[in-house]
PDB file of C-alpha atoms in Angstrom:
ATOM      1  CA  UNK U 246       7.581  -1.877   4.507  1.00  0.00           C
ATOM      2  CA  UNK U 247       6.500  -2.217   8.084  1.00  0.00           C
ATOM      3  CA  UNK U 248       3.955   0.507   7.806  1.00  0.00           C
ATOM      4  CA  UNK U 249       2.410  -0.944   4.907  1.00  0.00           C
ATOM      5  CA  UNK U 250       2.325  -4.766   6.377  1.00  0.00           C
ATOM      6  CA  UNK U 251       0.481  -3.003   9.597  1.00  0.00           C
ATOM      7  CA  UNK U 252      -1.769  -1.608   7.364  1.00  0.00           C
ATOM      8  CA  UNK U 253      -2.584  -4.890   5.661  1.00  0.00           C
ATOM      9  CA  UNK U 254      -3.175  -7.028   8.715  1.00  0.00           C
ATOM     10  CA  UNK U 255      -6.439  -6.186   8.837  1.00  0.00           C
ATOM     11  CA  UNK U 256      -8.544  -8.352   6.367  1.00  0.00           C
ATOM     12  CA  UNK U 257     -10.896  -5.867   6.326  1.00  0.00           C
ATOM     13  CA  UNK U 258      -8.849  -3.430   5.189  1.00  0.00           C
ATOM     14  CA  UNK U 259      -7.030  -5.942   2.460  1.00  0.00           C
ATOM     15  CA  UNK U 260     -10.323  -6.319   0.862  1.00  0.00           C
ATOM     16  CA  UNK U 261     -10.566  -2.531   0.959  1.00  0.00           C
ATOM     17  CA  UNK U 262      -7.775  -2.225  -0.666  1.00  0.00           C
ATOM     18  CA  UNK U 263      -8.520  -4.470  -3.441  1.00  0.00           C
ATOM     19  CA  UNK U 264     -11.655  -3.001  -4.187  1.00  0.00           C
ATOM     20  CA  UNK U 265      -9.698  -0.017  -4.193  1.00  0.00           C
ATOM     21  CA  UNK U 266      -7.220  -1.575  -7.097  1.00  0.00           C
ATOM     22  CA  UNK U 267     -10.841  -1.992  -8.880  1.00  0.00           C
ATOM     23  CA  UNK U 268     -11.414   1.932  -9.033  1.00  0.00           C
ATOM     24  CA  UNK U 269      -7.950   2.504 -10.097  1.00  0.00           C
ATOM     25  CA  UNK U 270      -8.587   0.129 -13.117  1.00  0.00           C
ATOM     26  CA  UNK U 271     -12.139   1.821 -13.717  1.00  0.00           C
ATOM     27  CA  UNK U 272     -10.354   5.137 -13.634  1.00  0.00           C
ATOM     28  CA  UNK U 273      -7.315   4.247 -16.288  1.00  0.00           C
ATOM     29  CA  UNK U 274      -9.955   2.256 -18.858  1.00  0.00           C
ATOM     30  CA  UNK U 275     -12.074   5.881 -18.865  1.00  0.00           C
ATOM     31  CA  UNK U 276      -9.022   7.645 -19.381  1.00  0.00           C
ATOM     32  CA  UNK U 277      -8.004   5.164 -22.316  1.00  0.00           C
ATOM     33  CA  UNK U 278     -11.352   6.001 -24.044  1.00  0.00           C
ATOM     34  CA  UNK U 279     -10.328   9.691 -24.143  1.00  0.00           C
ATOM     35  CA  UNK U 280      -7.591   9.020 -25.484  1.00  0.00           C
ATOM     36  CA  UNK U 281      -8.759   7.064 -28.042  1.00  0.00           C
ATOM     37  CA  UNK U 282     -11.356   9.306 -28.909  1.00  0.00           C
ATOM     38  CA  UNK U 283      -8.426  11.781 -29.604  1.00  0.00           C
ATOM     39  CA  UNK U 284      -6.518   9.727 -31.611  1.00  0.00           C
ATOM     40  CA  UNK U 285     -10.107   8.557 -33.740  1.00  0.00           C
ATOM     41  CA  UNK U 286     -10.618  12.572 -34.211  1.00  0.00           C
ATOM     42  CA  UNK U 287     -13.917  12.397 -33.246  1.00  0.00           C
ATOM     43  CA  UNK U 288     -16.437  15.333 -34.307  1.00  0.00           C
ATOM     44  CA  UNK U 289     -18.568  15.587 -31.110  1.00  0.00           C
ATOM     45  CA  UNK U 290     -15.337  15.355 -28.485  1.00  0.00           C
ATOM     46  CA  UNK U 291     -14.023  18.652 -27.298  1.00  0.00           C
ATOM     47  CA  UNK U 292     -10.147  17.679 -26.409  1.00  0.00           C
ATOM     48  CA  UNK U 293      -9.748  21.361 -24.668  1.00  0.00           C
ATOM     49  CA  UNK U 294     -13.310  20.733 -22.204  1.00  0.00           C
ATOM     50  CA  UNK U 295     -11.642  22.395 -19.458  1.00  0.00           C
ATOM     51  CA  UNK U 296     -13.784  20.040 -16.630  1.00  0.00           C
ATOM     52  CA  UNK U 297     -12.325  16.728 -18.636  1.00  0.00           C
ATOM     53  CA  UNK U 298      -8.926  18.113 -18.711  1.00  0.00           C
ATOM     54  CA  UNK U 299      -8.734  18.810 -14.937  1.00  0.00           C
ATOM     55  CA  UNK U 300     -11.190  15.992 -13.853  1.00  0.00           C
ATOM     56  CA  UNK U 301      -8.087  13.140 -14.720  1.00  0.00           C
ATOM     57  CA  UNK U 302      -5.253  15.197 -13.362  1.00  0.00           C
ATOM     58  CA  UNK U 303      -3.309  13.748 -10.398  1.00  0.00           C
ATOM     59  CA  UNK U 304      -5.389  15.976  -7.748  1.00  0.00           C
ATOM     60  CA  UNK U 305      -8.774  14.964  -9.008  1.00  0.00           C
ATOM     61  CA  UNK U 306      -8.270  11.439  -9.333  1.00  0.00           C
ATOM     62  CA  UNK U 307      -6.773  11.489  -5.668  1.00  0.00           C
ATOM     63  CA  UNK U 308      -9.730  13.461  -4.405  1.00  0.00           C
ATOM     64  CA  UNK U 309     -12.127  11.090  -5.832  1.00  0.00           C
ATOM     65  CA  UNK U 310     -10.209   8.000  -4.766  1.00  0.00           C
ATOM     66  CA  UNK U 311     -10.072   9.646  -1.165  1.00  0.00           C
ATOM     67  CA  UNK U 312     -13.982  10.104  -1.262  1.00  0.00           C
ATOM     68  CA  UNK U 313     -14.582   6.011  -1.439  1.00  0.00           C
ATOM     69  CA  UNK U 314     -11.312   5.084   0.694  1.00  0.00           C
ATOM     70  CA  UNK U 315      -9.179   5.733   3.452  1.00  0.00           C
ATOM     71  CA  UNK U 316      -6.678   8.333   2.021  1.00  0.00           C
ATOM     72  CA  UNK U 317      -3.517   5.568   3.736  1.00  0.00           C
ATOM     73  CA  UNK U 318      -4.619   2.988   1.397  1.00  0.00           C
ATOM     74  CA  UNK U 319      -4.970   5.284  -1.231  1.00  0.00           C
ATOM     75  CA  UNK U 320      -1.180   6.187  -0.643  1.00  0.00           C
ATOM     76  CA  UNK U 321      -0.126   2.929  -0.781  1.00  0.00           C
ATOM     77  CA  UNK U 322      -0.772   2.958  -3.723  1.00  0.00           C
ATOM     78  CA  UNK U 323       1.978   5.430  -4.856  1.00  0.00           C
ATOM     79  CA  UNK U 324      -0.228   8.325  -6.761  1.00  0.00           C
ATOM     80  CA  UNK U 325       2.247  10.503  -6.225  1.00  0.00           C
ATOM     81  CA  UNK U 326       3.570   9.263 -10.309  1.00  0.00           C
ATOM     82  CA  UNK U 327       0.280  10.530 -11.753  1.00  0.00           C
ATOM     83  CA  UNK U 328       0.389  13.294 -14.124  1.00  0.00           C
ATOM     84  CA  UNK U 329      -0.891  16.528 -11.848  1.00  0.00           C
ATOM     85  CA  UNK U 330      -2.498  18.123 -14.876  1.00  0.00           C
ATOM     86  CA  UNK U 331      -3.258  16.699 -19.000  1.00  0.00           C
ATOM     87  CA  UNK U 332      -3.889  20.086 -19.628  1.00  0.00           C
ATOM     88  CA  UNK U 333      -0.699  21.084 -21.239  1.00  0.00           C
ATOM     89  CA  UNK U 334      -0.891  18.660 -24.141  1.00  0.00           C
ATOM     90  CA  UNK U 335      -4.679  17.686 -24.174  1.00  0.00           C
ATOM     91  CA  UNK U 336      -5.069  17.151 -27.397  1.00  0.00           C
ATOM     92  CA  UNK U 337      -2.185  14.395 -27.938  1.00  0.00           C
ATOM     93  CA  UNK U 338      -3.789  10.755 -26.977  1.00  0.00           C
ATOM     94  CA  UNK U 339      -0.356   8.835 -25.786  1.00  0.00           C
ATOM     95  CA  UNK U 340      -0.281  11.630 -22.770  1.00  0.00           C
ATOM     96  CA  UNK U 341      -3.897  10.864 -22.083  1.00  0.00           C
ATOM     97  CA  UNK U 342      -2.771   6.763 -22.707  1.00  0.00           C
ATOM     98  CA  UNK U 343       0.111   7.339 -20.058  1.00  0.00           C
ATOM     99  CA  UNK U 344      -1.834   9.340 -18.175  1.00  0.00           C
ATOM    100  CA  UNK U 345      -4.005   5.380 -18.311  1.00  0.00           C
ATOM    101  CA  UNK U 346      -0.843   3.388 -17.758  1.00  0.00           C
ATOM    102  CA  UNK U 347       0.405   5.416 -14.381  1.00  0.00           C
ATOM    103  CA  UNK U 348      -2.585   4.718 -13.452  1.00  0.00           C
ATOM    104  CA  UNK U 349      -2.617   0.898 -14.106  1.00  0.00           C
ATOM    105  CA  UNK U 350       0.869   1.497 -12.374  1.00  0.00           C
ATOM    106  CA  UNK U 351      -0.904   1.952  -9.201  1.00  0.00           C
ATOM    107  CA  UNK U 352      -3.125  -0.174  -8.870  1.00  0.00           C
ATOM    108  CA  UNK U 353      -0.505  -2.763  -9.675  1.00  0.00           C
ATOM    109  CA  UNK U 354       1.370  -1.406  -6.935  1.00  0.00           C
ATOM    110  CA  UNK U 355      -1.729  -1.932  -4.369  1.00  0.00           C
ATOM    111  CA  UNK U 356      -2.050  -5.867  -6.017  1.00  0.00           C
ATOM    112  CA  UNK U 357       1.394  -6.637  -4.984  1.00  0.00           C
ATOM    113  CA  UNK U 358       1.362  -5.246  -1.776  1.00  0.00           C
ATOM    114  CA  UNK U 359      -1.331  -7.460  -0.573  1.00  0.00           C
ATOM    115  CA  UNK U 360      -0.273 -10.565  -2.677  1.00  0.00           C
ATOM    116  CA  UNK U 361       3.246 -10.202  -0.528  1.00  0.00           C
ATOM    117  CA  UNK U 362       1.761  -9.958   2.478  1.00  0.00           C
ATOM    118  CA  UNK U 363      -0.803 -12.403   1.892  1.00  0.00           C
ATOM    119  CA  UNK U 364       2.311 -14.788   0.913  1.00  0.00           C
ATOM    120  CA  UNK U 365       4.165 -13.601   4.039  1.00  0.00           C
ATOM    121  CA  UNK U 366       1.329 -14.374   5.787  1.00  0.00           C
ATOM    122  CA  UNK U 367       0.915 -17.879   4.335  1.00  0.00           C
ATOM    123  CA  UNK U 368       4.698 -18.586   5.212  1.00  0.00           C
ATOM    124  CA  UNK U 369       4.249 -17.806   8.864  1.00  0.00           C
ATOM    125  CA  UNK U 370       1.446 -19.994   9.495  1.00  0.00           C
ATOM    126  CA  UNK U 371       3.727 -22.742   7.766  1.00  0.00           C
ATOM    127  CA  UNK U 372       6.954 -22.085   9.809  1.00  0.00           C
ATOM    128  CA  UNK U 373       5.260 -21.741  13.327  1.00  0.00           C
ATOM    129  CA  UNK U 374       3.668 -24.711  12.615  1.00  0.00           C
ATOM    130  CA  UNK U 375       0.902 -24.439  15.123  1.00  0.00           C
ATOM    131  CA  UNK U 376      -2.811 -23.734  14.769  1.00  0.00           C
ATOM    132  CA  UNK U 377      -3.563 -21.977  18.298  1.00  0.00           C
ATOM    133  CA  UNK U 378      -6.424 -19.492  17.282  1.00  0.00           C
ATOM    134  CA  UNK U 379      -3.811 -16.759  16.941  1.00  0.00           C
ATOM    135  CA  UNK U 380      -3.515 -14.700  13.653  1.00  0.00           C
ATOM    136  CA  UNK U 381       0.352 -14.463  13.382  1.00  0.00           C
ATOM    137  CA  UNK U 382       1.454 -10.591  12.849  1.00  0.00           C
ATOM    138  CA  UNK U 383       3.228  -9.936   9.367  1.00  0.00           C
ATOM    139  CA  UNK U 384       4.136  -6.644  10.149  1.00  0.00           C
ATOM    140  CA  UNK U 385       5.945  -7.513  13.711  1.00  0.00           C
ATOM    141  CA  UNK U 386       7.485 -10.418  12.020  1.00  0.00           C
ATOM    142  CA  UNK U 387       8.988  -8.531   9.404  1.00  0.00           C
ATOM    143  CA  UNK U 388      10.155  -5.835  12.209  1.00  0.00           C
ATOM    144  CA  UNK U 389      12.026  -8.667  14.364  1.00  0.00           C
ATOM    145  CA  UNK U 390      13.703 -10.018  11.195  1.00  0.00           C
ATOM    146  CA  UNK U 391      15.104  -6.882  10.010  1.00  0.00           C
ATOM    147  CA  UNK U 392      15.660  -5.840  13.319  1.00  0.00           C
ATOM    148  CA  UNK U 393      17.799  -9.361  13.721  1.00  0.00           C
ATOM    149  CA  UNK U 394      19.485  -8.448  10.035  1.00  0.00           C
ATOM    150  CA  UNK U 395      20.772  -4.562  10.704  1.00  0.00           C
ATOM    151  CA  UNK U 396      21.645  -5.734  15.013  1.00  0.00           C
ATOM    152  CA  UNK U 397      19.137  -3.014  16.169  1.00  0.00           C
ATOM    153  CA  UNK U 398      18.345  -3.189  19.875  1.00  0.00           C
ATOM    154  CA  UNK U 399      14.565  -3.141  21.207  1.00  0.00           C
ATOM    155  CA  UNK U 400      14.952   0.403  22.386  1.00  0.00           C
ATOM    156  CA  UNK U 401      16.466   1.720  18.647  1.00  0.00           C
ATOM    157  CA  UNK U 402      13.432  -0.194  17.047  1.00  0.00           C
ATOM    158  CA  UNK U 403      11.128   1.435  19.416  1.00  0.00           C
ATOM    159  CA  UNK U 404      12.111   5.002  18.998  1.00  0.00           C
ATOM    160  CA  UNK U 405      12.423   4.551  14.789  1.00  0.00           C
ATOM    161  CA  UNK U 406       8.626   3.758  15.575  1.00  0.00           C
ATOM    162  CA  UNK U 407       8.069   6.785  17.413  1.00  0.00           C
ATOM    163  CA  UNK U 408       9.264   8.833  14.800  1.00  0.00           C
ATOM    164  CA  UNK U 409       7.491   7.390  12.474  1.00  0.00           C
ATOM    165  CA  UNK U 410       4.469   7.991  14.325  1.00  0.00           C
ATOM    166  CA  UNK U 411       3.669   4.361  15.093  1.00  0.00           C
ATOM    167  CA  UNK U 412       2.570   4.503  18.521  1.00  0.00           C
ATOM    168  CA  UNK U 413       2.307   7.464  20.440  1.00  0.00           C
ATOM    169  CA  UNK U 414       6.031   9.171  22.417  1.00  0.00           C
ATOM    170  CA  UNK U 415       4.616   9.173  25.785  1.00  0.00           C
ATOM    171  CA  UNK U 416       7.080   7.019  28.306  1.00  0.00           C
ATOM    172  CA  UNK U 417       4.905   4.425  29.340  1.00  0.00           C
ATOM    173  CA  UNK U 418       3.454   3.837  26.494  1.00  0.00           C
ATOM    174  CA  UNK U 419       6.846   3.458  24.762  1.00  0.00           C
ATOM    175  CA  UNK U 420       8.061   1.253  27.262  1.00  0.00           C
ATOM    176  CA  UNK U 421       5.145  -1.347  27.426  1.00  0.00           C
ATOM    177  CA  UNK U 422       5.534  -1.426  23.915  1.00  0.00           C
ATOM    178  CA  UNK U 423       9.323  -2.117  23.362  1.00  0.00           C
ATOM    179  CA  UNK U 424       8.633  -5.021  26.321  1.00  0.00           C
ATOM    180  CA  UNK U 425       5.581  -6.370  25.303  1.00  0.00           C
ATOM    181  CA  UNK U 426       4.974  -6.092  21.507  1.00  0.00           C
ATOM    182  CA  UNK U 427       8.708  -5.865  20.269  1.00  0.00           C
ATOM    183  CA  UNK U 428      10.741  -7.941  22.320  1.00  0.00           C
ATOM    184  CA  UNK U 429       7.566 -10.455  22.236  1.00  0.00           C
ATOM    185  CA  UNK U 430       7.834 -10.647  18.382  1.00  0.00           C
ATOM    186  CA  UNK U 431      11.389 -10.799  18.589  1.00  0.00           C
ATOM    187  CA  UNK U 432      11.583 -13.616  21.243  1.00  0.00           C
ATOM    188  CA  UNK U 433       8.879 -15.606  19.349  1.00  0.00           C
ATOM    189  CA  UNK U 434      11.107 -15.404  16.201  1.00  0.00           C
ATOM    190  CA  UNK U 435      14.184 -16.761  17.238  1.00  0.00           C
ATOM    191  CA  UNK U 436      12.189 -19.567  19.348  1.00  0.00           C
ATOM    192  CA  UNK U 437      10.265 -20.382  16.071  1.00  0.00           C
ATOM    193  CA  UNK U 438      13.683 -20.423  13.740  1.00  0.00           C
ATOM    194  CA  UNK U 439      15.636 -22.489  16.770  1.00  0.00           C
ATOM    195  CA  UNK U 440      12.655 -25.601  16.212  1.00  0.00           C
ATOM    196  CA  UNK U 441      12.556 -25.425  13.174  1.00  0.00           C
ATOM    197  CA  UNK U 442      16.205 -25.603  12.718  1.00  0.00           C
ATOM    198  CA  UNK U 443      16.434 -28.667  14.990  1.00  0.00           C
TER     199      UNK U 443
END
């Protein structure tokens, strides 16, 4: 959840990702028309064209998505559940119509992401209950509260980071970062819960 809030805090990249949600609609209506040209029997359609059948397999639909976005957006939206290959049972519309729905799936998946963090977002703003020029940081928020719920120290956060790939395992780097961006975010927390508690 972290990973994906960091992603988000960009505004840039929110609106990315929404047009993003766009394509995956675009991409599930064409792949209802197949199908309902299958199940309408059409003369002129070819159910076994070979470059239809692989062109709305998982794969292709992931290549094309990664040629208009960053392939980490593209994985938030979880297209890992698409069908890898209609192939198999071309010719039977309700594979090509959940081939549609996975589809809708995802870009579902993308809308909720950035409506949560937009919300988290909107929260924040409302609890620190100060306007000084500084965009407060979902992601790092989140971090300090679950790091608050499970008792993790700075220095356990720090490392999960690391192995995640989050910021870089060189020493100083590591260190400047448990001090300055974790313990910060963590500090700022509990001073923002202890006012508004009183």
């Amino acid at each position: 959840m972290f990973m994906n809030l960091s992603r988000l805090e960009n505004k840039r990249i929110r609106l990315q990702v929404l047009r993003l949600v766009d394509a995956l609609r675009a991409e599930a209506l064409t792949v209802f028309r197949f199908g309902r040209m299958l199940e309408r029997e059409l003369p002129f359609y070819d159910p076994y064209d070979p470059d239809r059948l692989t062109r709305y397999g998982r794969a292709a639909i992931v290549a094309r998505l990664n040629d208009g976005f960053a392939a980490q957006h593209v994985a938030l939206a979880n297209v890992d559940t698409l069908i890898e290959q209609l192939a198999a049972n071309a010719q039977a519309a309700p594979n090509w119509y959940q081939q549609g729905l996975l589809l809708l799936d995802c870009a579902h998946t993308l809308d909720v992401e950035v409506a949560v963090y937009e919300y988290m977002l909107i929260q924040l703003r409302v609890e620190r209950n100060a306007d000084d020029g500084r965009s407060p940081s979902v992601a790092h928020d989140f971090l300090a509260t679950e790091q608050e719920r499970w008792g993790r120290t700075d220095e356990q956060v720090t490392a999960s980071l690391v192995v995640a790939r989050f910021i870089t395992n060189q020493e100083t780097f590591v260190a400047n970062y448990r001090e300055n961006v974790i313990k910060r975010h963590r500090l700022r927390r509990r001073a923002r819960l202890g006012q508004n508690a009183e």
